[in-house]
PDB file of C-alpha atoms in Angstrom:
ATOM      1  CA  UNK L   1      -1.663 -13.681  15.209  1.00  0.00           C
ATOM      2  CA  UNK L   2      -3.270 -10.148  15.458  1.00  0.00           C
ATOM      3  CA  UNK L   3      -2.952  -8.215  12.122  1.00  0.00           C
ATOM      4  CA  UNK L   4      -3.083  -4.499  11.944  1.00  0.00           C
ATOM      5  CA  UNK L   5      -6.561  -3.397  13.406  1.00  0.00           C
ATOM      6  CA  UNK L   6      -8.287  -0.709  12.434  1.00  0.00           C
ATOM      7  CA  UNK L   7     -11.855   1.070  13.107  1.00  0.00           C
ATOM      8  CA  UNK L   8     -14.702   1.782  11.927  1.00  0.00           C
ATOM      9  CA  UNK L   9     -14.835  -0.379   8.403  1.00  0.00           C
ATOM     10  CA  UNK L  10     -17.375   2.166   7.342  1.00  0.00           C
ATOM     11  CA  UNK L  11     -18.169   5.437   7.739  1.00  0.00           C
ATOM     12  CA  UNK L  12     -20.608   7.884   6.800  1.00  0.00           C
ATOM     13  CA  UNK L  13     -21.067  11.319   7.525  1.00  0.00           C
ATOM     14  CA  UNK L  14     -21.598  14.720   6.651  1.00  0.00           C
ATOM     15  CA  UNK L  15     -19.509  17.260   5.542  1.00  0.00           C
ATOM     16  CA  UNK L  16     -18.369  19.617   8.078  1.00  0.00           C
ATOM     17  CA  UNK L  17     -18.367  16.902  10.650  1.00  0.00           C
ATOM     18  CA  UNK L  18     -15.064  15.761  12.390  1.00  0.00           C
ATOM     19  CA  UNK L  19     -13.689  12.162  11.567  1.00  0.00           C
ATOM     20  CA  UNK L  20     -11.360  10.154  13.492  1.00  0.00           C
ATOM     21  CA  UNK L  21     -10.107   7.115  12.145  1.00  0.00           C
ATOM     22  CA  UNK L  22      -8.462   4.660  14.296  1.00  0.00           C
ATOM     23  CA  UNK L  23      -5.340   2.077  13.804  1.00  0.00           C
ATOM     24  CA  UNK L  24      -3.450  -0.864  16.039  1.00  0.00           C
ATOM     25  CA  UNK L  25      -0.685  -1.717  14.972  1.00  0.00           C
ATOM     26  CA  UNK L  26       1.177  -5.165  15.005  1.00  0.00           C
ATOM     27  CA  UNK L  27       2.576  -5.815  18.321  1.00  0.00           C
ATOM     28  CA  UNK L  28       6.615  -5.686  18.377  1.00  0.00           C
ATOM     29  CA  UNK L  29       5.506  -3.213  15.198  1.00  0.00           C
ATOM     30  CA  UNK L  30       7.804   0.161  15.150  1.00  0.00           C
ATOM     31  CA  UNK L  31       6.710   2.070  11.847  1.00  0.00           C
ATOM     32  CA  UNK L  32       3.321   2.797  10.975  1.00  0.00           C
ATOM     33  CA  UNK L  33       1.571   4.336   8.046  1.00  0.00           C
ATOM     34  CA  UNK L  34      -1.361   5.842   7.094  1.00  0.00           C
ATOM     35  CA  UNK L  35      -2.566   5.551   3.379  1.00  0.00           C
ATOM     36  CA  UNK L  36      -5.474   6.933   1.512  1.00  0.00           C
ATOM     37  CA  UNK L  37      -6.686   5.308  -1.815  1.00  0.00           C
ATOM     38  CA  UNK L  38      -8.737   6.279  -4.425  1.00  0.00           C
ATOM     39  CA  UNK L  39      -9.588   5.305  -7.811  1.00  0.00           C
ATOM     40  CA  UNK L  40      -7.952   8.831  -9.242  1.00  0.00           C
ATOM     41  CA  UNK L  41      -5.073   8.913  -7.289  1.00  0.00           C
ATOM     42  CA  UNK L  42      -4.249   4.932  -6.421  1.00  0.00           C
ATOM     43  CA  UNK L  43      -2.901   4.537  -3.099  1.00  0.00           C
ATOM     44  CA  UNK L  44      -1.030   7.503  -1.246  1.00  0.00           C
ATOM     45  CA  UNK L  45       1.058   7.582   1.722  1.00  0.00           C
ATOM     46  CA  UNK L  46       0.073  10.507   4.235  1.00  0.00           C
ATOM     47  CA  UNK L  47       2.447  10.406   6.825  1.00  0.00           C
ATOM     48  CA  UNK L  48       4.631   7.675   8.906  1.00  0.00           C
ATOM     49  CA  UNK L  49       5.756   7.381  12.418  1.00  0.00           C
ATOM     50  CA  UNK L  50       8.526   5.527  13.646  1.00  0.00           C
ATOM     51  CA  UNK L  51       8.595   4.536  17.441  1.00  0.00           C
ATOM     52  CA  UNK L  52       5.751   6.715  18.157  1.00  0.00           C
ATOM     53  CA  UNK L  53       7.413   9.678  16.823  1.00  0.00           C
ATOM     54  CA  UNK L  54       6.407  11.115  13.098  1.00  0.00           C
ATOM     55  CA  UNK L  55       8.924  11.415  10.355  1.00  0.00           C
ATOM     56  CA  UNK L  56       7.497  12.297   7.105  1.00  0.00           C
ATOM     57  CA  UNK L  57       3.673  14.162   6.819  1.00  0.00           C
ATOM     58  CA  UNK L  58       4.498  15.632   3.513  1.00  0.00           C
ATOM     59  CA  UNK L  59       1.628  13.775   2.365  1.00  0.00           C
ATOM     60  CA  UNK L  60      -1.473  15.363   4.514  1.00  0.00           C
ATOM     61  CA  UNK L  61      -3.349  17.261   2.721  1.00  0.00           C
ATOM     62  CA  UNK L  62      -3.716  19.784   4.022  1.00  0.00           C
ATOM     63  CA  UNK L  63      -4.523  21.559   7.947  1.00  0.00           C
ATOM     64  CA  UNK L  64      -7.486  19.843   8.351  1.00  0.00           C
ATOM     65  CA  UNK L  65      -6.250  16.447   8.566  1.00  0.00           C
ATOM     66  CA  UNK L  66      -3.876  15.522  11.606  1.00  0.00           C
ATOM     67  CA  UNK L  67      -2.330  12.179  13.268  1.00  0.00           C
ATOM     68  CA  UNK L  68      -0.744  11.019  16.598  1.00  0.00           C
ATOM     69  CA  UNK L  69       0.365   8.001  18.104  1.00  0.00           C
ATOM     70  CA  UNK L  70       0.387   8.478  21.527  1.00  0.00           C
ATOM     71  CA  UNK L  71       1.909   5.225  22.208  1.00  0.00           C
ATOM     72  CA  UNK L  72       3.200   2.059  20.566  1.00  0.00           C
ATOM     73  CA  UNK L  73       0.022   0.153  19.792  1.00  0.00           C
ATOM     74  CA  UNK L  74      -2.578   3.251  18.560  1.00  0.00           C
ATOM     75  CA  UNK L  75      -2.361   5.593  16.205  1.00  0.00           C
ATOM     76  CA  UNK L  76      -5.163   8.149  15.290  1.00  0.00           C
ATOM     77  CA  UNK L  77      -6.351   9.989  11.737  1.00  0.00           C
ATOM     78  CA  UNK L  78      -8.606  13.045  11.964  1.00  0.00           C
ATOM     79  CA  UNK L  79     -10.269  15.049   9.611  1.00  0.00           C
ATOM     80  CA  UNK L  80     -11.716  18.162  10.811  1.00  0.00           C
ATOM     81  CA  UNK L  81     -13.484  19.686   8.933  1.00  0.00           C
ATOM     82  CA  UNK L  82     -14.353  16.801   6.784  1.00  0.00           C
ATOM     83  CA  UNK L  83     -15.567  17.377   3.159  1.00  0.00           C
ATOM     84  CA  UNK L  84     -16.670  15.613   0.200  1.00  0.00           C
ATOM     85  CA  UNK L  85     -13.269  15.199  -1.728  1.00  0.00           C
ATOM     86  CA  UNK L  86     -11.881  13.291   1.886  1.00  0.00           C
ATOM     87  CA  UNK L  87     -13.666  10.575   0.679  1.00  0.00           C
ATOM     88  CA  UNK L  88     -11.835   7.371   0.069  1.00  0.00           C
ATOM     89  CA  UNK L  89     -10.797   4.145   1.736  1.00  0.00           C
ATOM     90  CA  UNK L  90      -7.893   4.851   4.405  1.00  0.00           C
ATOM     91  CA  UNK L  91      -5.445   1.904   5.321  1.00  0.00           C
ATOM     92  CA  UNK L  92      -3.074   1.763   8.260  1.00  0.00           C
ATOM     93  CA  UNK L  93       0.222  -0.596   8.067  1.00  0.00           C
ATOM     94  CA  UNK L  94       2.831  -1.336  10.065  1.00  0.00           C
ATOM     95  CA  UNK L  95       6.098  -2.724   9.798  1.00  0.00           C
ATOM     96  CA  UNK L  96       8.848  -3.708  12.342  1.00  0.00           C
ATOM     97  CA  UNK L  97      12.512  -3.864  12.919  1.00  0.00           C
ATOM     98  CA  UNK L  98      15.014  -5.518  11.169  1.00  0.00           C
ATOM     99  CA  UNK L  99      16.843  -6.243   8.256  1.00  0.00           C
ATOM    100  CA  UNK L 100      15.843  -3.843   5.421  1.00  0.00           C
ATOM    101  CA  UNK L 101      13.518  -5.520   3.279  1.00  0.00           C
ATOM    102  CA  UNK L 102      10.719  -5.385   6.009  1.00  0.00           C
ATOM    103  CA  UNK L 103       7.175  -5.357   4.598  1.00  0.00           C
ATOM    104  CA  UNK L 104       4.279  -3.586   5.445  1.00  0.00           C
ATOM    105  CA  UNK L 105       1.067  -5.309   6.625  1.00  0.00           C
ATOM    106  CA  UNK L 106      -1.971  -3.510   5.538  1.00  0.00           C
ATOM    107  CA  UNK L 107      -5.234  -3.278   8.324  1.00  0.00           C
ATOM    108  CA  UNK L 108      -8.751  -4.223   6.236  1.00  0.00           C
ATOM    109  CA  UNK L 109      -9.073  -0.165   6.007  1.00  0.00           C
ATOM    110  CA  UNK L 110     -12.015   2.363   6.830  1.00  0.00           C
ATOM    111  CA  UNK L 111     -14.405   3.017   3.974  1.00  0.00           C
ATOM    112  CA  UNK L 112     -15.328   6.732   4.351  1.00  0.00           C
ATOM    113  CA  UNK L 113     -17.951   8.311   2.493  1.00  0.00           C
ATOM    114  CA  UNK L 114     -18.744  12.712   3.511  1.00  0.00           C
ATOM    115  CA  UNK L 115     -21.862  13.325   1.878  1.00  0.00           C
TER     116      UNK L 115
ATOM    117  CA  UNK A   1       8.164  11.054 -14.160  1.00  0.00           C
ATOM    118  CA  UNK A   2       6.199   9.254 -11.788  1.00  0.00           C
ATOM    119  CA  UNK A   3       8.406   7.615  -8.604  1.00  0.00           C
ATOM    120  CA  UNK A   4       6.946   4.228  -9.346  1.00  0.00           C
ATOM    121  CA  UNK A   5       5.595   3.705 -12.807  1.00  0.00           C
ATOM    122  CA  UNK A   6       3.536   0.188 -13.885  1.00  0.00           C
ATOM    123  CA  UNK A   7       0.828  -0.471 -17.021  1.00  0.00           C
ATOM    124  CA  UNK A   8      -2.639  -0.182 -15.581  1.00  0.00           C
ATOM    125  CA  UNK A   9      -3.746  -3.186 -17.661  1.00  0.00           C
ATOM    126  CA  UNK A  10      -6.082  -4.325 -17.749  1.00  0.00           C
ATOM    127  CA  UNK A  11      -4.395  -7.887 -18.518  1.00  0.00           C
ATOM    128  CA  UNK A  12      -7.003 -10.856 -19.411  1.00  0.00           C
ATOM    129  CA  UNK A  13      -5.271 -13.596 -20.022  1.00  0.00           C
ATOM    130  CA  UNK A  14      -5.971 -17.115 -20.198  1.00  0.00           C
ATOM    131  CA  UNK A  15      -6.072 -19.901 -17.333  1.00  0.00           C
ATOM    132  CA  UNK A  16      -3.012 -21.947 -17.473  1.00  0.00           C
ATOM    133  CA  UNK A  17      -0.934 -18.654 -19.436  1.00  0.00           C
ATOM    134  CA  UNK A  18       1.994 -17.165 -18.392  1.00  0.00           C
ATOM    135  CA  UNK A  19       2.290 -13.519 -17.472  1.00  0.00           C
ATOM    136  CA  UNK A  20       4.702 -11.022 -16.450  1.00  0.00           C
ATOM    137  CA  UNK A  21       4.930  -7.381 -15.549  1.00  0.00           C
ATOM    138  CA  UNK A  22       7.441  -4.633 -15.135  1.00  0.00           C
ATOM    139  CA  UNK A  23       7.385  -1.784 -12.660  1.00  0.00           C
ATOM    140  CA  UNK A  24       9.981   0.709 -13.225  1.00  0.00           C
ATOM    141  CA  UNK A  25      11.358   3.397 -10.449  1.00  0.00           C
ATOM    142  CA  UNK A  26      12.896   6.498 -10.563  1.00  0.00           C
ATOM    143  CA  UNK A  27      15.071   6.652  -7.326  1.00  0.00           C
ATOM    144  CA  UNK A  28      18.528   4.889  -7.957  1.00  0.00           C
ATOM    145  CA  UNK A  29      19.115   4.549  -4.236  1.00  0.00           C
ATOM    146  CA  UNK A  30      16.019   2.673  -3.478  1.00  0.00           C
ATOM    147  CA  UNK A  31      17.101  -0.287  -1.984  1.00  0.00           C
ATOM    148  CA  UNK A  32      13.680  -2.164  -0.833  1.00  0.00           C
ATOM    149  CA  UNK A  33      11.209  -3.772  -3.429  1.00  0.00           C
ATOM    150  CA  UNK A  34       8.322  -5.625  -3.209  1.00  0.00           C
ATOM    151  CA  UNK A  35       4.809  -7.038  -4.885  1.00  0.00           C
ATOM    152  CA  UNK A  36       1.703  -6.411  -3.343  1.00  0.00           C
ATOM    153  CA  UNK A  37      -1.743  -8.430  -4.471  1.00  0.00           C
ATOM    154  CA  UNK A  38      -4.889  -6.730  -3.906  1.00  0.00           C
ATOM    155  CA  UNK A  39      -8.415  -7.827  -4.270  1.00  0.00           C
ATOM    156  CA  UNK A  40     -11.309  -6.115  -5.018  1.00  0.00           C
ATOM    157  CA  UNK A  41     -12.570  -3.888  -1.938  1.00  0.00           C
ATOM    158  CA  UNK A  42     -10.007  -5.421  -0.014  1.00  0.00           C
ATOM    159  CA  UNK A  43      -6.482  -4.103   1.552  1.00  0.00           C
ATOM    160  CA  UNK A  44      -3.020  -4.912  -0.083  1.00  0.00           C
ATOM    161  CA  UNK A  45      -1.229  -7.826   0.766  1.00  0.00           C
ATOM    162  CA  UNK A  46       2.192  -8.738   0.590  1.00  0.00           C
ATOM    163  CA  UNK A  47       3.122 -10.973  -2.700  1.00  0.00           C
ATOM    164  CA  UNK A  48       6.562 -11.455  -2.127  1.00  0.00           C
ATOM    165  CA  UNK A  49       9.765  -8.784  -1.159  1.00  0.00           C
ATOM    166  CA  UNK A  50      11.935  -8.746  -4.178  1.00  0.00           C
ATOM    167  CA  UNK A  51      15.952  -9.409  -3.789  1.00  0.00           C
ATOM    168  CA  UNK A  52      18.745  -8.388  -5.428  1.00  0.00           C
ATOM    169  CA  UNK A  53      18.837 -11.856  -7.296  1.00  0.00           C
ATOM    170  CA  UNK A  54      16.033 -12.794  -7.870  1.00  0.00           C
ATOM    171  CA  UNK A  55      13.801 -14.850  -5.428  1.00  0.00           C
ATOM    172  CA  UNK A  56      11.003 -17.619  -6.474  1.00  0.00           C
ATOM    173  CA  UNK A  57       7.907 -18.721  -4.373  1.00  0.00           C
ATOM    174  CA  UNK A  58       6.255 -21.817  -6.079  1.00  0.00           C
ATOM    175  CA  UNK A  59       4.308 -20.321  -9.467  1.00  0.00           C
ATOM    176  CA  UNK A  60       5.730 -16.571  -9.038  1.00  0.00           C
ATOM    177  CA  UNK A  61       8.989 -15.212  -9.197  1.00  0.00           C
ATOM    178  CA  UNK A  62      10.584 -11.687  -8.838  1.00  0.00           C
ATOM    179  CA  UNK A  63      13.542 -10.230 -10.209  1.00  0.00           C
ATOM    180  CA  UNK A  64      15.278  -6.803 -10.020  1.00  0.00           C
ATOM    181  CA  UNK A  65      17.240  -4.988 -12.595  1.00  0.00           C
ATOM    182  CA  UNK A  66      18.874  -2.430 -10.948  1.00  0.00           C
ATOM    183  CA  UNK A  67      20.604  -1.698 -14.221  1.00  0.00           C
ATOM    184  CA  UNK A  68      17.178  -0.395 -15.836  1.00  0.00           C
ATOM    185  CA  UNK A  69      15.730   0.465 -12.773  1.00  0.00           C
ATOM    186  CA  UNK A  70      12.865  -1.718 -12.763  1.00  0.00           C
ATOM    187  CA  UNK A  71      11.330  -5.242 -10.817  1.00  0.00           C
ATOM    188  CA  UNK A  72       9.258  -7.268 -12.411  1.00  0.00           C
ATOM    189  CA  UNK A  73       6.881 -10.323 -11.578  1.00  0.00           C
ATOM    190  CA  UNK A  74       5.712 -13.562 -13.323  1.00  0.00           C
ATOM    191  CA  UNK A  75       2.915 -15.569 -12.823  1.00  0.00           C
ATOM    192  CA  UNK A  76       3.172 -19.006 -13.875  1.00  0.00           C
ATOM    193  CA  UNK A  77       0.549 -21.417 -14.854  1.00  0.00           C
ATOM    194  CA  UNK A  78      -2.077 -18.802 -14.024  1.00  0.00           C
ATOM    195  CA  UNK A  79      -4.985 -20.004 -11.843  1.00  0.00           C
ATOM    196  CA  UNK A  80      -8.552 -18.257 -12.018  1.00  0.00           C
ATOM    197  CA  UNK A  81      -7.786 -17.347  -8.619  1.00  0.00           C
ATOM    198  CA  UNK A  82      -4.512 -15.024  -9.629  1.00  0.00           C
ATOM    199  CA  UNK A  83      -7.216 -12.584 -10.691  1.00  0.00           C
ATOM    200  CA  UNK A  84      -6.359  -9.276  -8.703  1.00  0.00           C
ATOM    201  CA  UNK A  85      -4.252  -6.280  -9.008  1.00  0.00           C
ATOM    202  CA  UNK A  86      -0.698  -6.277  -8.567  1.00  0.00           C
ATOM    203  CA  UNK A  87       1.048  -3.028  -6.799  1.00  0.00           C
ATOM    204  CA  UNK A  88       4.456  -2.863  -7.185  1.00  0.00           C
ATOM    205  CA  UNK A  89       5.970  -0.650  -3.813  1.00  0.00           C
ATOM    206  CA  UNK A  90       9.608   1.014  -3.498  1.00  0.00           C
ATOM    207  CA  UNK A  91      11.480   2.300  -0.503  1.00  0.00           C
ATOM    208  CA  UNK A  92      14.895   3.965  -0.313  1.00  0.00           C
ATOM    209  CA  UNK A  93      15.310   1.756   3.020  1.00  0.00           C
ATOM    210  CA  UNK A  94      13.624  -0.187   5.272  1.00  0.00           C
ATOM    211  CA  UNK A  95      11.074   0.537   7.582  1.00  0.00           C
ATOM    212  CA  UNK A  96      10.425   3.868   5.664  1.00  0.00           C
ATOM    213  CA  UNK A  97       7.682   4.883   3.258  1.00  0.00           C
ATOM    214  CA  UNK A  98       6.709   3.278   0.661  1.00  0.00           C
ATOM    215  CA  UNK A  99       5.832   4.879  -3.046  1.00  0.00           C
ATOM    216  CA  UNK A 100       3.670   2.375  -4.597  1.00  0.00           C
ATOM    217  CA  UNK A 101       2.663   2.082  -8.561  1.00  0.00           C
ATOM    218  CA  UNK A 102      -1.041   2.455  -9.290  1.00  0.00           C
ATOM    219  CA  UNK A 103      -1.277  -1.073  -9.667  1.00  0.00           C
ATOM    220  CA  UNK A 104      -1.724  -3.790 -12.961  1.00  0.00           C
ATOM    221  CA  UNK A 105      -5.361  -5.188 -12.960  1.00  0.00           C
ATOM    222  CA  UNK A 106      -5.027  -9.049 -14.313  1.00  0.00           C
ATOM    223  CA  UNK A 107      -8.259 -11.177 -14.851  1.00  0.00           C
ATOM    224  CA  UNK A 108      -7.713 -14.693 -15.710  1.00  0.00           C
ATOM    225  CA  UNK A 109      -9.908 -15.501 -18.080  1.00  0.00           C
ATOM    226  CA  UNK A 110     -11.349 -19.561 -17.768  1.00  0.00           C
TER     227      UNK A 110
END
């Protein structure tokens, strides 16, 4: 079975640039999260959406970063501007319905490095 | 006070050695718990979900102490291959976020 996709793996760029990071969720999948980890702050949840719709973006940053799901199997992650401190690896999960102890499954991530 | 606290390690233990950790939470009304493993450069996977009594899966078992507000995990008959860190993640419910300690680095040591 399909895990939780997401793309690139890697990316580099400069500051200033716009990033978009990418995320497919697990089919049948209703929630889906987007983390950022780093060594400082460990892993940090930056907003969720539940059947398409998001419910908690307390954790964005700030205005440059935004996310949408514009339906049930992608979700987008942009950074615009991007700058050096965005740096960090980025995971998408998702989770699906049920009883309440359902687990997230984690995508391999997207390495990003603003120089 | 952190949400989710755990001890950083790092934990070097011995092949063949028991080892346990704690990961205490803040929020009394969380009501989902589980372990994450997660290797180096790689993404978190799930361990096991931790219930209300207790639950076992061959070497590792998980218990929750709602009492002192904290799970815990033990690793039995450690194998080199238990080397990793181990993220202990709480949610008030299901299918919502998940506040996640900073993780316990273990090495098994041969």
């Amino acid at each position: 079975d399909a895990g939780v996709i997401q793309s690139p793996r890697h990316e580099v760029t400069e500051m200033g640039q716009e990033v978009t990071l990418r995320c497919k969720p697990i089919s049948g999948h209703n929630s889906l999260f987007w983390y950022r980890q780093t060594m400082m702050r460990g892993l940090e949840l930056l907003i969720y959406f539940n059947n398409n719709v998001p419910i908690d973006d307390s954790g964005m940053p700030e205005d440059r970063f935004s996310a949408k799901m514009p339906n049930a199997s992608f979700s987008t992650l942009k950074i615009q501007p991007s700058e050096p401190r965005d740096s960090a690896v980025y995971f998408c999960a998702s989770s699906g319905t049920g009883d309440s102890n359902q687990p997230q499954h984690f995508g391999d991530g997207t390495r990003l490095s603003i120089l | 006070r952190k949400e989710v606290e755990q001890d950083p390690g790092p934990f070097n233990v011995p092949e063949g050695a028991t080892v346990a950790f704690n990961c205490t939470y803040s929020n009394s009304a969380s009501q989902s718990f589980f372990w994450y493993r997660q290797d180096c450069r790689k993404e978190p996977k799930l361990l096991m979900s931790v219930y209300s009594s207790g639950n076992e899966d061959g070497r590792f078992t998980a218990q929750l102490n709602r009492a002192s507000q904290y799970i815990s995990l033990l690793i039995r008959d450690s194998k080199l291959s238990d080397s990793a860190t181990y993220l202990c993640a709480v949610s008030l419910r299901g299918n919502e976020k998940l506040t996640f300690g900073t993780g316990t680095r273990l090495t098994i040591i041969p």
